mmCIF file of C-alpha atoms in Angstrom:
data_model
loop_
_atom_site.group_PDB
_atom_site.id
_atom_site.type_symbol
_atom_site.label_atom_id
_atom_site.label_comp_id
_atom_site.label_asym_id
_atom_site.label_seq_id
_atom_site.Cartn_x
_atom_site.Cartn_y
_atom_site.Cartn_z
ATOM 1 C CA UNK J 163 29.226 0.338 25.959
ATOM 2 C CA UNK J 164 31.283 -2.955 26.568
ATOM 3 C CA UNK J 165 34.954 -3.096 25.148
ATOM 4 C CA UNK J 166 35.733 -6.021 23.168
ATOM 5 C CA UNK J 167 38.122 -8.033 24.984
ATOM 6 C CA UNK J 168 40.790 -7.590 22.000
ATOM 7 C CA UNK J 169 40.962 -4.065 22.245
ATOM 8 C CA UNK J 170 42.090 -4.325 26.161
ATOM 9 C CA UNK J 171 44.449 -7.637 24.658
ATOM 10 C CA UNK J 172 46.610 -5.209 22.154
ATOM 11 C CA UNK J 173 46.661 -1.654 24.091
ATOM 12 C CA UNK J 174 49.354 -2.352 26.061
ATOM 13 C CA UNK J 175 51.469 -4.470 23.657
ATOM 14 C CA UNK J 176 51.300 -1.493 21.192
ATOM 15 C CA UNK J 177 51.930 1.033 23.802
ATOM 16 C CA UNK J 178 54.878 -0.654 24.771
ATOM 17 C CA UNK J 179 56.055 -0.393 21.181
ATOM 18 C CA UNK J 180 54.935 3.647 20.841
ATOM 19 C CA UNK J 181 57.308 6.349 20.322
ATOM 20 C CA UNK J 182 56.320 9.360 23.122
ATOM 21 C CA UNK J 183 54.148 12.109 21.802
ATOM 22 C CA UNK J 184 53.254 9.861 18.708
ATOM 23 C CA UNK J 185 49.846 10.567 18.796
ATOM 24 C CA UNK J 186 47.237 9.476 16.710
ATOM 25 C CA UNK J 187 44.227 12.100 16.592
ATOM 26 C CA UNK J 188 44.977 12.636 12.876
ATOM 27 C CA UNK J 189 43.492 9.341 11.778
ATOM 28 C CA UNK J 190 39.728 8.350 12.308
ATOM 29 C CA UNK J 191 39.791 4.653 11.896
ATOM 30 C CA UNK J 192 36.552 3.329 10.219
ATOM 31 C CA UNK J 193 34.318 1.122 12.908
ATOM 32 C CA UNK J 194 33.000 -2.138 12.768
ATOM 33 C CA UNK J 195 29.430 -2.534 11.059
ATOM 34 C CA UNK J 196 26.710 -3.732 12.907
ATOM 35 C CA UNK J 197 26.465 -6.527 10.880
ATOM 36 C CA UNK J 198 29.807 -7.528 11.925
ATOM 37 C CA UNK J 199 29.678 -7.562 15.335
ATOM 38 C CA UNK J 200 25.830 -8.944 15.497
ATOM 39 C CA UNK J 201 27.791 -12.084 14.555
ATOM 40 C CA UNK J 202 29.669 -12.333 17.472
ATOM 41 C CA UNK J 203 27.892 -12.718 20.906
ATOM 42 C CA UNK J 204 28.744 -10.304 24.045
ATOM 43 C CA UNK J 205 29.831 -13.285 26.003
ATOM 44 C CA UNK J 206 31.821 -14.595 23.790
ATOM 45 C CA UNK J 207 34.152 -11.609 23.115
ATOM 46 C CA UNK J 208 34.593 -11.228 27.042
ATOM 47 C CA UNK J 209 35.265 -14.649 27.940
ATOM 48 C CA UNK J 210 37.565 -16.094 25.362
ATOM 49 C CA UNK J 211 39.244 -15.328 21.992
ATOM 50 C CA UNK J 212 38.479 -17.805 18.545
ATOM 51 C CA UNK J 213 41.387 -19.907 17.296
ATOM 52 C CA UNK J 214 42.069 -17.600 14.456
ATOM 53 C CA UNK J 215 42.438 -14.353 16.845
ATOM 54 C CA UNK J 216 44.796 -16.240 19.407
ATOM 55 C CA UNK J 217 47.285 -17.300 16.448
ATOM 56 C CA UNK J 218 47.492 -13.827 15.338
ATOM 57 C CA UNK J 219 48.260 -12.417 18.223
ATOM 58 C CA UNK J 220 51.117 -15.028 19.155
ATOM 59 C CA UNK J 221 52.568 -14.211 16.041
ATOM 60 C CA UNK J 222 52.127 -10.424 17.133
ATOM 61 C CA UNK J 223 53.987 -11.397 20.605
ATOM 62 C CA UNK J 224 56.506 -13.455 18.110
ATOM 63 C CA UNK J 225 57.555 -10.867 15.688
ATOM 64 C CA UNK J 226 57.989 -7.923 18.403
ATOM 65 C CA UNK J 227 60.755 -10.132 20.015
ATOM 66 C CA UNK J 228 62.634 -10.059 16.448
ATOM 67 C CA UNK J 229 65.644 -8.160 15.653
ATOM 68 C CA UNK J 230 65.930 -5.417 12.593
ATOM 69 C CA UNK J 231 68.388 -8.411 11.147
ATOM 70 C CA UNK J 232 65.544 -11.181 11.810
ATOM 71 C CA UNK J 233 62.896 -9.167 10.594
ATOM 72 C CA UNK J 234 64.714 -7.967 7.292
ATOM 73 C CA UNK J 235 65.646 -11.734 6.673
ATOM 74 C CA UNK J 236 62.317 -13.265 7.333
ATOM 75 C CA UNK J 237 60.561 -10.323 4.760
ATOM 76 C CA UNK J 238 62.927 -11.635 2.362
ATOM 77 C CA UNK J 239 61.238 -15.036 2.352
ATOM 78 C CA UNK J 240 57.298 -12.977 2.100
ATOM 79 C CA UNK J 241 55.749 -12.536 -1.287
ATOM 80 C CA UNK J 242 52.660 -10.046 -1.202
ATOM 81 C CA UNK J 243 50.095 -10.679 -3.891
ATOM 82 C CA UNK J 244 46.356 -9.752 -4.165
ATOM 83 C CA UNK J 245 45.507 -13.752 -3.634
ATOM 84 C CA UNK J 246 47.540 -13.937 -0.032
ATOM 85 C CA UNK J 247 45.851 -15.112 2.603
ATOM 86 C CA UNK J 248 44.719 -13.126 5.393
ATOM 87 C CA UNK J 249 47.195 -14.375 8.041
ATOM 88 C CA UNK J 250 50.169 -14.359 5.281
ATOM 89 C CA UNK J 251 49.610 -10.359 4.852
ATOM 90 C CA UNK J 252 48.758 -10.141 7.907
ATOM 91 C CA UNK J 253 52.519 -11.126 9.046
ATOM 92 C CA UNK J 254 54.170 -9.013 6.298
ATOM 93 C CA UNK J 255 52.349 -6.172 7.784
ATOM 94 C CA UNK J 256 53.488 -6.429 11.103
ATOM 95 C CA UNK J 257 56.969 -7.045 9.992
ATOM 96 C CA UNK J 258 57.074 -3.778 8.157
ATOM 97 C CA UNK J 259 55.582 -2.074 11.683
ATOM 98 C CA UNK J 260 58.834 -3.763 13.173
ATOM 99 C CA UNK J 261 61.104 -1.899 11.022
ATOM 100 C CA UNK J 262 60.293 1.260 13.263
ATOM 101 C CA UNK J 263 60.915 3.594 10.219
ATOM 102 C CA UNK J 264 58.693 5.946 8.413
ATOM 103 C CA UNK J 265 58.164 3.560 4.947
ATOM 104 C CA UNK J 266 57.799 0.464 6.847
ATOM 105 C CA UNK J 267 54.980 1.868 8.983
ATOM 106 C CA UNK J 268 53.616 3.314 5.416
ATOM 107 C CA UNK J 269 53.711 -0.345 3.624
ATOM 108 C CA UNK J 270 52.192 -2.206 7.125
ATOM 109 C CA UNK J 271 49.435 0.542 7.072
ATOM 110 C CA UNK J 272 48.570 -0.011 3.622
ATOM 111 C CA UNK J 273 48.494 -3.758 3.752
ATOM 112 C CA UNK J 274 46.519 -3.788 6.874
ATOM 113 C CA UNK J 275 44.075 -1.089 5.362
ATOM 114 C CA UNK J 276 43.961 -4.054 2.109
ATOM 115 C CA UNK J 277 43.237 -6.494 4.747
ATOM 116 C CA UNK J 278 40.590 -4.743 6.354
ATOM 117 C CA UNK J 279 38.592 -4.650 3.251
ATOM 118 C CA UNK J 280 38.200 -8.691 3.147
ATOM 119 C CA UNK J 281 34.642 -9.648 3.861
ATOM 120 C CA UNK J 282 36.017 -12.900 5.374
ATOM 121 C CA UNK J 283 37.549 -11.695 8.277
ATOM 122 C CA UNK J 284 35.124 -11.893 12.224
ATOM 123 C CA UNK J 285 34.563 -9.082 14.220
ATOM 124 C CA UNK J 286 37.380 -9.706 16.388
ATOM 125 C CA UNK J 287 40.446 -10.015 13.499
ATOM 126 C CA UNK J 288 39.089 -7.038 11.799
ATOM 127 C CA UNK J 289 39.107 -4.735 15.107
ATOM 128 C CA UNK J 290 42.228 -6.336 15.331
ATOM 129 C CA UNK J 291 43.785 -5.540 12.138
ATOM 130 C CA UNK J 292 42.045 -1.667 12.856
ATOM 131 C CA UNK J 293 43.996 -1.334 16.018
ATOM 132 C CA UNK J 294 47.143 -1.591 14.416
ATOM 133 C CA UNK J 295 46.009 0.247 11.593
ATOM 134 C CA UNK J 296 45.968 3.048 13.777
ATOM 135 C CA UNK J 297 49.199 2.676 15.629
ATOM 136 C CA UNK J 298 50.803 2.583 12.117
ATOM 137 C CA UNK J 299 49.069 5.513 11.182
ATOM 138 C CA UNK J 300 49.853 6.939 14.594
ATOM 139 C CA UNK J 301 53.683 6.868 14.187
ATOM 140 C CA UNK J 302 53.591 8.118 10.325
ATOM 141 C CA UNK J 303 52.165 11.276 11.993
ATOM 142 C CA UNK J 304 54.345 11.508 14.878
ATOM 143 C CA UNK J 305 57.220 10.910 12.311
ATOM 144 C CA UNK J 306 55.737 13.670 10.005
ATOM 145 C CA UNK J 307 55.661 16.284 12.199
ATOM 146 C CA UNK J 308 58.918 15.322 13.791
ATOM 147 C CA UNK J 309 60.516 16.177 10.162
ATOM 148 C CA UNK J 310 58.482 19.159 10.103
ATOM 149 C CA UNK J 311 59.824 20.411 12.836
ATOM 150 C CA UNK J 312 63.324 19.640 12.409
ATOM 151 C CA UNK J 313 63.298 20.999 9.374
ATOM 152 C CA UNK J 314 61.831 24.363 10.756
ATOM 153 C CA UNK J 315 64.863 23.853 13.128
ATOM 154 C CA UNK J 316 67.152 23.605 10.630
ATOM 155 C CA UNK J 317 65.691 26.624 8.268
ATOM 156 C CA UNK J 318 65.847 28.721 11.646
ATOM 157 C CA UNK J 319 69.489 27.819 11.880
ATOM 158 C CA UNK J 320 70.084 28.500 8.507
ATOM 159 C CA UNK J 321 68.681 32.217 9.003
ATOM 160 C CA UNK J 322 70.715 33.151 12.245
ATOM 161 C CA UNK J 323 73.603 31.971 10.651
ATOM 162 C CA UNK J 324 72.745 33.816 7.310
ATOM 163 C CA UNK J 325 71.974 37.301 9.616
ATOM 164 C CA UNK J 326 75.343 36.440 11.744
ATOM 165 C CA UNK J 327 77.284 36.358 8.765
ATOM 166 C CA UNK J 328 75.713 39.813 7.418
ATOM 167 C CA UNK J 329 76.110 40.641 10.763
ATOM 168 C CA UNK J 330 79.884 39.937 10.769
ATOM 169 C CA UNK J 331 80.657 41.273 7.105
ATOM 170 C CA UNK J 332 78.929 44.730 8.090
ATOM 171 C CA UNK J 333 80.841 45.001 11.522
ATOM 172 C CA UNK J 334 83.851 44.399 9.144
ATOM 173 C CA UNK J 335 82.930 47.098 6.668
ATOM 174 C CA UNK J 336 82.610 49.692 9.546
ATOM 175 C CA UNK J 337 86.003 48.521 10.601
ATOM 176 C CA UNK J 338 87.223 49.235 7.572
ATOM 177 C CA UNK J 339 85.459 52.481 6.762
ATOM 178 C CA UNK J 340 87.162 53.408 10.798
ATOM 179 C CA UNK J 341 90.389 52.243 9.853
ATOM 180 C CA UNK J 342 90.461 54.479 6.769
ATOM 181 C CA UNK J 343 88.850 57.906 8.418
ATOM 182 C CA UNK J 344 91.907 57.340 10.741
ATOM 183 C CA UNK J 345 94.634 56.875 8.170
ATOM 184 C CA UNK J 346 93.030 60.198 6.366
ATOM 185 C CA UNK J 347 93.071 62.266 9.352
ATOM 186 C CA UNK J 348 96.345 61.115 10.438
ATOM 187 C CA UNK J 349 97.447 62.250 7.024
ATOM 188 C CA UNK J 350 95.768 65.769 7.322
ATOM 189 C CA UNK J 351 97.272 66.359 10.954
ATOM 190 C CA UNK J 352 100.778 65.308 9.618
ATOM 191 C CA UNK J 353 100.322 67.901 6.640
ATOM 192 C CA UNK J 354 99.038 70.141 8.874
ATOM 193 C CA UNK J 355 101.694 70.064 11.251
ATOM 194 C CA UNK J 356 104.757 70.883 8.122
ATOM 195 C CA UNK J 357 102.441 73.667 6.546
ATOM 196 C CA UNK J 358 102.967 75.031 10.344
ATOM 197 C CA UNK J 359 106.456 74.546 10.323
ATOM 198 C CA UNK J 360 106.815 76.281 7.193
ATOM 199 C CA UNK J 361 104.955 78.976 7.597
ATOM 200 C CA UNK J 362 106.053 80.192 11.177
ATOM 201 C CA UNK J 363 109.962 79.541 10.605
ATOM 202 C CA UNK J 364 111.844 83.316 10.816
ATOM 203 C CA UNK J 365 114.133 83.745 7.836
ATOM 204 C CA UNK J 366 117.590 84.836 8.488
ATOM 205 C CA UNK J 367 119.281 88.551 6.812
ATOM 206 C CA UNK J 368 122.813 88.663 7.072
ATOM 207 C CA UNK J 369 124.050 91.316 9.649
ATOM 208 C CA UNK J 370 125.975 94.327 8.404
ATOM 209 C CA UNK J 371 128.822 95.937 10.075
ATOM 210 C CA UNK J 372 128.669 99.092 12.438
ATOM 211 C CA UNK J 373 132.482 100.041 11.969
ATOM 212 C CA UNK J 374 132.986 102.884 9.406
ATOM 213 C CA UNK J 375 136.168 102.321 7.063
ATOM 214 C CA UNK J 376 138.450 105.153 6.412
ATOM 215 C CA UNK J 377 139.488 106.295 3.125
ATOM 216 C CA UNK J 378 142.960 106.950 1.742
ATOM 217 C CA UNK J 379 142.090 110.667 1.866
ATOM 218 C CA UNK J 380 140.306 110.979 4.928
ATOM 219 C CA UNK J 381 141.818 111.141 7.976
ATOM 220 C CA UNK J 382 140.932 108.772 10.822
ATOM 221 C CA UNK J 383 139.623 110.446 14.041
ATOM 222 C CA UNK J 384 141.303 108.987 16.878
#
């Protein structure tokens, strides 16, 4: 099967533009009819692009030069209405791509997705317009499941910390608990030690004497 020359034109200019690991398996974009490409003949496609088709893509070129400042201003001056012309909502989309954040690439999908439905556009705008389609839709994933997973970084760090701090307050109640078993047993020992002290003390009987005293009457044996 031959590859229209426009897909090998834009591969590498959105690659160059594609976050790592974006991805893009989660969106099946919708082919061509038959009754679109019929239009357009095989030699044609590979040897040269129609005037339409080479404007858009300088203005593709043109726009992925621009700065987040240029691009905000010049999306300030586009007004997106169900009469705009292909090329005009064309632009706005790829202006939103260039804002490289999650509701631009939402609003540039969506437009695109609107411009894919007009019957007007050849076989070689409308592959076009799918292409980027798909790298829009591409980095909404890759953006989606980069929040998913930093938020199931985030809830895992919000458990260990949760289990650290039960961790801690338990290790702090056995402290405790120790701290008290010691201050009771030093207590008993202490009142064990002055019950002893009581108890085995000798207690004292004053000592009588072993002389005899004579009496008046009685005559003292010499």
């Amino acid at each position: 099967m031959r590859i229209p020359a426009i897909t090998l034109v834009l591969i590498p200019v959105l690659l160059s533009g594609c976050q790592p690991g974006s991805g893009g398996a989660l969106l099946r974009i919708p082919l061509i009819t038959k009754a679109q490409t019929s239009t357009v003949q095989p030699d044609v496609i590979g040897t040269a692009l129609d005037g339409d088709l080479e404007r858009w893509l300088s203005e593709v070129s043109r726009l992925m030069t621009l700065t987040e400042e240029q691009v905000q201003a010049e999306l300030q001056q586009s007004v997106t209405t169900k009469a705009d012309p292909p090329e005009q909502l064309f632009r706005y989309a790829l202006l939103n791509q260039q804002l490289k954040d999650w509701l631009g690439w939402i609003r540039a999908r969506d437009s695109l997705e609107k411009l894919a439905a007009n019957p007007e556009l050849s076989a070689s705008l409308l592959a076009l317009v799918r292409l980027l389609q798909f790298h829009n839709q591409s980095m909404i994933n890759a953006e989606a499941r980069q929040s998913r997973l930093l938020s199931a970084i985030q809830e895992q760090d919000r458990i260990q910390q949760q289990h650290m701090a039960e961790l801690q307050l338990r290790q702090d109640q056995v402290l405790e608990l120790s701290n008290k078993i010691e201050a009771l047993t030093n207590l008993e020992k202490s009142m064990s030690i002055r019950r002893a002290l009581t108890t085995d003390t000798p207690k004292t009987t004053p000592k009588t004497s072993s002389k005899t005293t004579a009496t008046p009457n009685e005559p003292v044996n010499d």
